[in-house]
Amino acid sequence: MEDSFEQFVRGSTTQLLRTALLLTGERGAAEDLVQDVLERTYRHWRRVEDPHAYARVVMARRITDRWRIGSRRVREVQLQQWHDEPVSDGTQARAQRAGVEALLRQLPPRQRAVVVLRYFEDWSEARIAEELGCSAGTVKSNCSRGLSRLRQLMSVEDKAREAAR
Amino acid sequence: MIDFEQQLRQRMHDDTREVQAAAWLPEAALTGAVRARRRHRLAWSAAATSTAVATTALILALPGTDDSTRQLMPAVPSTTTATTSPEDFTAGEFTLPLPVPLPDDAPDRPGIDSHDWRGQIRESMRRYPDAFVVPEQLPPHIGTMQANVSNGHPLITIDSEGPGVTICVGDLATCRHSVGTDWEIMTSAEVDSRTFHVFLSPPGKPTDTGLTLQQQEYWSTVSFTSGTPEWMAPHEPNAP
């Protein structure tokens, strides 16, 4: 059990962190979320058939839990670089524009979760509804509103970039 | 022209492609999983030990008893007929259940989930319906909640991150006698014709700073009930 869990952790942490970063919009919060998810996955490891799917389900549920109490959470400011070696956070890939997580952060929490699960994790609307405990109609409307807002934000971004040329 | 949804999908992948987990993250997760389990086990074994010690102390301190006359039978609760078991503990007039361990595959719920503290509260309130009130909602950073007896009086103790609170049903003098005279009162109110007080536990060590303003606000504004709120529902097996 310990060996296979360790293999899972070493093989999936980065991909989980990417999803968590889009969901939370903050590196520190994303790392916290990944650790929470892995700890819970470990506790249920013996019964988990597909750990990759299971971890994402736990993440989706933890996210809605976190956002339920999120207004009480103090936003963290990183005071010290904890990493022993430099770790890329995607800065190179978006030197000319803000990261998409910055745009996602401007969406209400549930819209953000739905958009990330739908377009990054490729979950169906039915699955998102089931995992987040809401109706398919709610998923559809959150997704539609989230896309509309993102389209608007990206359009503003494009215009600003053109004006700067 | 690429449609917007495809463009967004591509951008999310592009913008996270270079994101790598630092080496410490999987190590911390692997260590943390083990440490968390150990911490939960230690917390509950400490709770069980302190309960046993407190129970013994209370039995020994009962007035009018000595070695020749002391009866170590569980006391019978005054309001309902209790079903006692080895998992019960008796203090004064009260016989309360100890929290039982939960299986590893118990569903994820807020708070420490190695033991069924919800069940312990539920059963305690069933046995002594006039003795307890509880918050209608759990505090955000709930650790555990437990029904206890202190100086012969029943209490609900709630542990979260940092110092917790204690809920005492009764008049202020009785509650002060039960929890200690130096405990600060967070809230005093009445619900379902029961007067109760919420006390802030004193810091356990010099570095403790007490409840944050947000935590204090929580205990000043949350509603209480003598019923069984939604969070107290029994565990259902096999939910992820």
XYZ file of C-alpha atoms in Angstrom:
405
model
C 0.000 0.000 0.000
C 2.700 2.483 1.037
C 4.732 1.859 -2.123
C 1.848 2.261 -4.536
C 0.635 5.408 -2.776
C 4.119 6.855 -2.978
C 4.242 6.118 -6.690
C 0.903 7.818 -7.146
C 2.021 10.898 -5.217
C 5.291 11.230 -7.121
C 3.562 10.712 -10.455
C 0.545 12.938 -10.030
C 1.488 15.843 -7.769
C 2.434 18.208 -10.573
C -0.747 17.606 -12.557
C -2.858 18.008 -9.435
C -1.000 21.231 -8.655
C -1.845 22.619 -12.097
C -5.545 21.988 -11.565
C -5.339 23.373 -8.034
C -3.602 26.514 -9.280
C -6.419 27.217 -11.722
C -9.011 26.519 -9.053
C -7.456 28.673 -6.345
C -5.496 31.268 -8.322
C -2.695 31.236 -5.747
C 0.365 29.058 -5.617
C 0.345 28.703 -1.817
C -3.351 27.875 -1.666
C -2.898 25.393 -4.514
C -0.087 23.614 -2.662
C -2.225 23.461 0.497
C -5.093 22.032 -1.493
C -2.917 19.362 -3.109
C -1.607 18.281 0.297
C -5.148 18.096 1.682
C -6.268 16.014 -1.261
C -3.320 13.636 -1.063
C -3.765 13.179 2.669
C -7.423 12.273 2.203
C -6.627 10.002 -0.696
C -4.134 8.190 1.520
C -6.727 7.608 4.204
C -9.058 5.946 1.685
C -6.321 4.321 -0.364
C -7.374 0.708 0.181
C -10.775 1.298 -1.328
C -9.746 3.615 -4.149
C -9.927 1.974 -7.567
C -8.833 4.919 -9.721
C -6.713 7.252 -7.588
C -6.405 9.888 -10.314
C -10.176 10.214 -10.656
C -10.664 9.937 -6.911
C -8.180 12.721 -6.166
C -9.970 15.049 -8.565
C -13.329 14.278 -6.998
C -11.907 15.027 -3.553
C -10.329 18.211 -4.913
C -13.615 19.396 -6.397
C -15.410 18.788 -3.120
C -12.666 20.349 -1.034
C -12.791 23.393 -3.255
C -16.466 23.975 -2.627
C -15.846 23.397 1.105
C -12.983 25.851 1.088
C -14.979 28.470 -0.736
C -17.842 28.074 1.657
C -15.479 29.258 4.372
C -13.219 31.213 2.043
C -14.497 34.610 3.047
C -13.003 33.969 6.473
C -9.660 32.882 5.113
C -6.833 35.372 5.279
C -5.103 35.806 1.958
C -1.531 34.609 2.257
C 1.473 36.646 1.246
C 4.650 34.760 0.554
C 7.457 36.233 2.639
C 10.149 33.731 1.916
C 11.043 31.446 -0.934
C 10.681 27.988 0.528
C 11.858 26.029 -2.427
C 15.396 24.739 -2.520
C 15.611 25.152 -6.249
C 13.865 27.554 -8.600
C 10.543 26.167 -9.749
C 8.737 27.502 -12.766
C 5.293 28.917 -12.192
C 4.583 29.457 -15.895
C 5.945 32.993 -16.085
C 7.849 32.269 -19.297
C 4.715 31.080 -21.031
C 2.876 34.292 -20.434
C 5.464 37.012 -20.536
C 3.192 39.085 -22.763
C -0.047 38.685 -20.831
C -1.549 37.790 -17.464
C -1.846 34.140 -16.588
C -5.237 32.630 -17.179
C -5.500 31.966 -13.437
C -5.523 35.734 -12.905
C -8.555 35.971 -15.166
C -10.199 32.971 -13.550
C -9.714 34.570 -10.151
C -12.106 37.308 -11.230
C -14.953 34.810 -11.537
C -17.175 33.872 -8.603
C -15.965 30.625 -7.007
C -18.553 28.252 -8.394
C -18.256 29.639 -11.922
C -14.492 29.211 -11.682
C -14.776 25.627 -10.499
C -17.194 24.725 -13.255
C -15.060 26.309 -15.986
C -11.851 24.628 -14.791
C -13.434 21.208 -14.408
C -15.189 21.507 -17.781
C -12.340 22.871 -19.914
C -9.165 21.822 -18.118
C -10.196 18.461 -16.705
C -12.662 17.777 -19.550
C -15.413 16.634 -17.203
C -18.917 16.421 -18.616
C -21.586 18.749 -17.283
C -23.374 15.762 -15.781
C -20.280 14.670 -13.879
C -19.592 18.182 -12.573
C -23.185 18.403 -11.367
C -22.863 15.088 -9.586
C -19.521 15.855 -7.953
C -20.407 19.408 -6.894
C -23.854 18.367 -5.707
C -25.881 20.689 -7.907
C -28.191 20.354 -10.900
C -27.021 20.100 -14.499
C -28.884 23.338 -15.162
C -26.839 25.110 -12.500
C -23.638 23.822 -14.076
C -24.775 24.967 -17.496
C -25.692 28.468 -16.350
C -22.497 28.860 -14.283
C -20.446 27.705 -17.235
C -22.200 30.048 -19.631
C -21.804 33.059 -17.347
C -18.187 32.168 -16.623
C -17.336 31.896 -20.307
C -19.066 35.157 -21.064
C -17.094 36.957 -18.382
C -13.807 35.401 -19.490
C -14.486 36.356 -23.083
C -14.994 39.915 -21.956
C -11.815 39.926 -19.845
C -9.700 38.439 -22.601
C -11.075 40.916 -25.097
C -10.054 43.803 -22.853
C -6.644 42.195 -22.516
C -6.266 41.898 -26.297
C -7.215 45.519 -26.852
C -4.739 46.685 -24.230
C -1.985 44.674 -25.885
C -2.790 46.089 -29.319
C -2.816 49.621 -27.959
C 0.620 49.034 -26.440
C 2.154 48.110 -29.800
C -11.241 30.708 -36.481
C -10.746 28.794 -33.237
C -13.851 28.962 -31.120
C -13.555 30.574 -27.718
C -13.995 27.399 -25.725
C -11.141 25.737 -27.563
C -9.021 28.857 -27.131
C -9.670 28.865 -23.396
C -8.901 25.169 -23.081
C -5.615 25.684 -24.933
C -4.674 28.663 -22.832
C -5.264 26.860 -19.558
C -2.973 24.082 -20.689
C -0.352 26.501 -22.069
C -0.308 28.624 -18.938
C 0.107 25.683 -16.600
C 2.440 23.575 -18.740
C 5.529 24.961 -17.055
C 4.100 24.685 -13.557
C 6.050 22.065 -11.668
C 5.551 20.893 -8.137
C 8.552 21.698 -5.974
C 10.433 18.668 -4.711
C 9.255 19.261 -1.160
C 5.566 18.998 -2.055
C 5.253 15.221 -2.589
C 7.632 14.648 0.327
C 5.479 16.861 2.547
C 2.356 15.068 1.365
C 3.842 11.665 2.101
C 5.091 12.765 5.515
C 1.922 14.701 6.263
C -0.354 11.749 5.599
C 1.453 9.647 8.158
C 1.832 12.488 10.627
C -1.846 13.422 10.401
C -2.933 9.897 11.222
C -0.539 9.750 14.138
C -1.746 13.149 15.374
C -5.364 12.024 15.282
C -4.582 8.843 17.134
C -2.607 10.750 19.768
C -5.378 13.306 20.193
C -7.938 10.639 20.891
C -5.751 8.524 23.099
C -4.995 11.671 25.118
C -8.709 12.436 25.322
C -9.485 8.917 26.464
C -6.696 9.003 29.046
C -7.712 12.367 30.451
C -11.312 11.235 30.577
C -10.348 8.104 32.485
C -8.209 10.120 34.892
C -10.950 12.683 35.401
C -13.527 9.984 35.925
C -11.391 8.230 38.503
C -10.708 11.521 40.278
C -14.396 12.363 40.362
C -15.373 8.951 41.701
C -12.701 9.184 44.405
C -13.855 12.669 45.327
C -17.523 11.808 45.666
C -18.701 12.928 49.115
C -19.687 10.270 51.598
C -17.747 7.492 49.978
C -14.703 5.651 51.147
C -12.992 2.445 50.206
C -15.433 0.278 52.103
C -18.605 1.857 50.788
C -17.664 3.219 47.364
C -19.755 1.775 44.595
C -18.054 1.658 41.225
C -21.208 0.816 39.313
C -22.109 3.225 36.518
C -24.534 5.854 37.715
C -27.979 5.709 36.129
C -28.881 8.891 34.268
C -31.785 10.768 35.719
C -33.713 11.618 32.565
C -33.592 8.509 30.407
C -32.682 4.892 30.706
C -29.147 4.559 29.458
C -27.664 1.609 27.665
C -24.187 1.366 29.113
C -21.299 -0.435 27.478
C -17.527 -0.712 27.915
C -17.298 2.363 25.689
C -19.120 4.453 28.294
C -17.592 6.487 31.076
C -19.308 7.573 34.250
C -18.713 10.800 36.109
C -20.987 11.819 38.959
C -24.565 11.343 37.823
C -23.705 11.078 34.165
C -22.790 8.118 32.026
C -21.611 9.240 28.627
C -20.332 7.295 25.639
C -16.731 7.491 24.496
C -16.192 8.222 20.798
C -15.720 5.022 18.835
C -13.085 4.730 16.075
C -14.294 5.178 12.527
C -13.131 2.878 9.728
C -10.486 4.173 7.345
C -13.022 4.437 4.546
C -15.391 6.678 6.480
C -16.542 9.579 4.313
C -14.695 12.875 4.467
C -16.404 15.369 6.722
C -15.154 18.498 8.454
C -13.016 17.899 11.523
C -10.946 15.018 12.778
C -12.512 11.913 11.323
C -10.618 9.124 13.045
C -13.302 8.883 15.748
C -17.053 9.362 15.637
C -17.298 12.457 17.798
C -20.595 13.380 16.135
C -22.043 10.075 17.340
C -20.714 10.696 20.851
C -22.501 14.068 20.998
C -25.651 12.629 19.445
C -25.849 9.767 21.948
C -25.037 12.062 24.889
C -27.864 14.401 23.891
C -30.221 11.463 23.501
C -29.439 10.264 27.022
C -29.567 13.711 28.601
C -31.767 15.917 26.432
C -31.831 18.764 28.963
C -28.095 18.896 29.544
C -26.636 20.135 26.267
C -27.006 22.681 23.516
C -24.850 22.761 20.388
C -24.169 25.226 17.564
C -26.468 24.839 14.571
C -23.413 25.007 12.314
C -19.873 23.840 12.865
C -17.100 26.410 13.132
C -14.953 26.557 9.977
C -11.875 25.008 11.530
C -13.554 22.361 13.665
C -11.282 19.738 15.125
C -13.456 17.739 17.478
C -16.402 18.203 19.777
C -17.061 16.059 22.827
C -19.582 15.762 25.631
C -17.757 15.756 28.963
C -18.417 16.095 32.670
C -16.436 18.503 34.824
C -16.978 18.883 38.543
C -20.143 16.874 38.159
C -21.641 19.088 35.472
C -22.059 18.137 31.794
C -20.319 20.256 29.165
C -19.622 20.290 25.457
C -15.982 20.993 24.645
C -15.031 22.086 21.161
C -11.475 22.012 19.876
C -10.443 23.778 16.749
C -7.119 25.197 15.635
C -5.773 26.907 18.740
C -7.815 27.256 21.927
C -11.372 26.044 21.835
C -14.598 26.824 23.636
C -16.817 25.056 26.141
C -20.608 25.195 26.184
C -22.290 24.831 29.554
C -26.054 24.637 30.145
C -27.024 25.959 33.551
C -26.847 29.049 35.703
C -23.646 31.029 35.650
C -22.499 30.025 39.138
C -22.841 26.332 38.341
C -21.040 26.716 35.037
C -18.266 28.787 36.610
C -17.815 26.082 39.225
C -17.632 23.517 36.447
C -15.213 25.165 34.027
C -13.180 27.401 36.327
C -13.547 30.957 37.521
C -10.948 32.458 35.211
C -12.596 31.402 31.954
C -13.808 34.273 29.810
C -17.474 34.201 28.731
C -17.952 34.544 24.978
C -21.746 34.309 24.885
C -24.626 33.874 27.327
C -28.087 33.200 25.958
C -31.182 31.053 26.176
C -32.452 28.518 23.683
C -35.461 26.217 24.082
C -35.870 27.490 27.655
C -32.295 26.547 28.541
C -29.803 29.102 29.742
C -26.323 28.421 28.506
C -22.894 30.025 28.437
C -20.034 29.697 25.984
C -16.625 29.955 27.641
C -13.310 30.546 25.964
C -10.759 27.954 27.011
C -7.657 29.583 28.487
C -4.509 29.317 26.359
C -2.907 25.917 26.774
C 0.605 27.287 26.522
C 2.248 30.710 26.797
C 2.564 31.101 23.032
C -1.170 30.666 22.430
C -2.772 33.929 21.445
C -6.409 33.025 21.946
C -9.227 33.086 19.431
C -8.904 35.369 16.449
C -11.430 38.169 16.045
C -13.154 36.130 13.336
C -13.393 33.110 15.635
C -14.752 35.293 18.437
C -17.282 36.751 16.033
C -18.314 33.242 15.047
C -19.163 32.262 18.607
C -20.941 35.542 19.218
C -23.220 35.168 16.215
C -23.824 31.457 15.602
C -27.252 30.089 16.562
C -27.553 27.290 19.103
C -30.044 24.491 19.407
C -31.004 21.696 21.762
C -31.965 19.580 18.745
C -29.823 17.629 16.319
C -28.483 19.857 13.572
C -27.563 18.633 10.103
C -23.856 18.282 10.906
C -24.680 15.666 13.541
C -26.104 13.183 11.015
C -24.651 9.669 11.286
C -21.807 8.683 9.005
C -22.891 6.962 5.846
C -20.393 4.442 4.514
C -18.726 4.406 1.116
C -19.136 8.034 0.042
C -15.851 9.328 -1.393
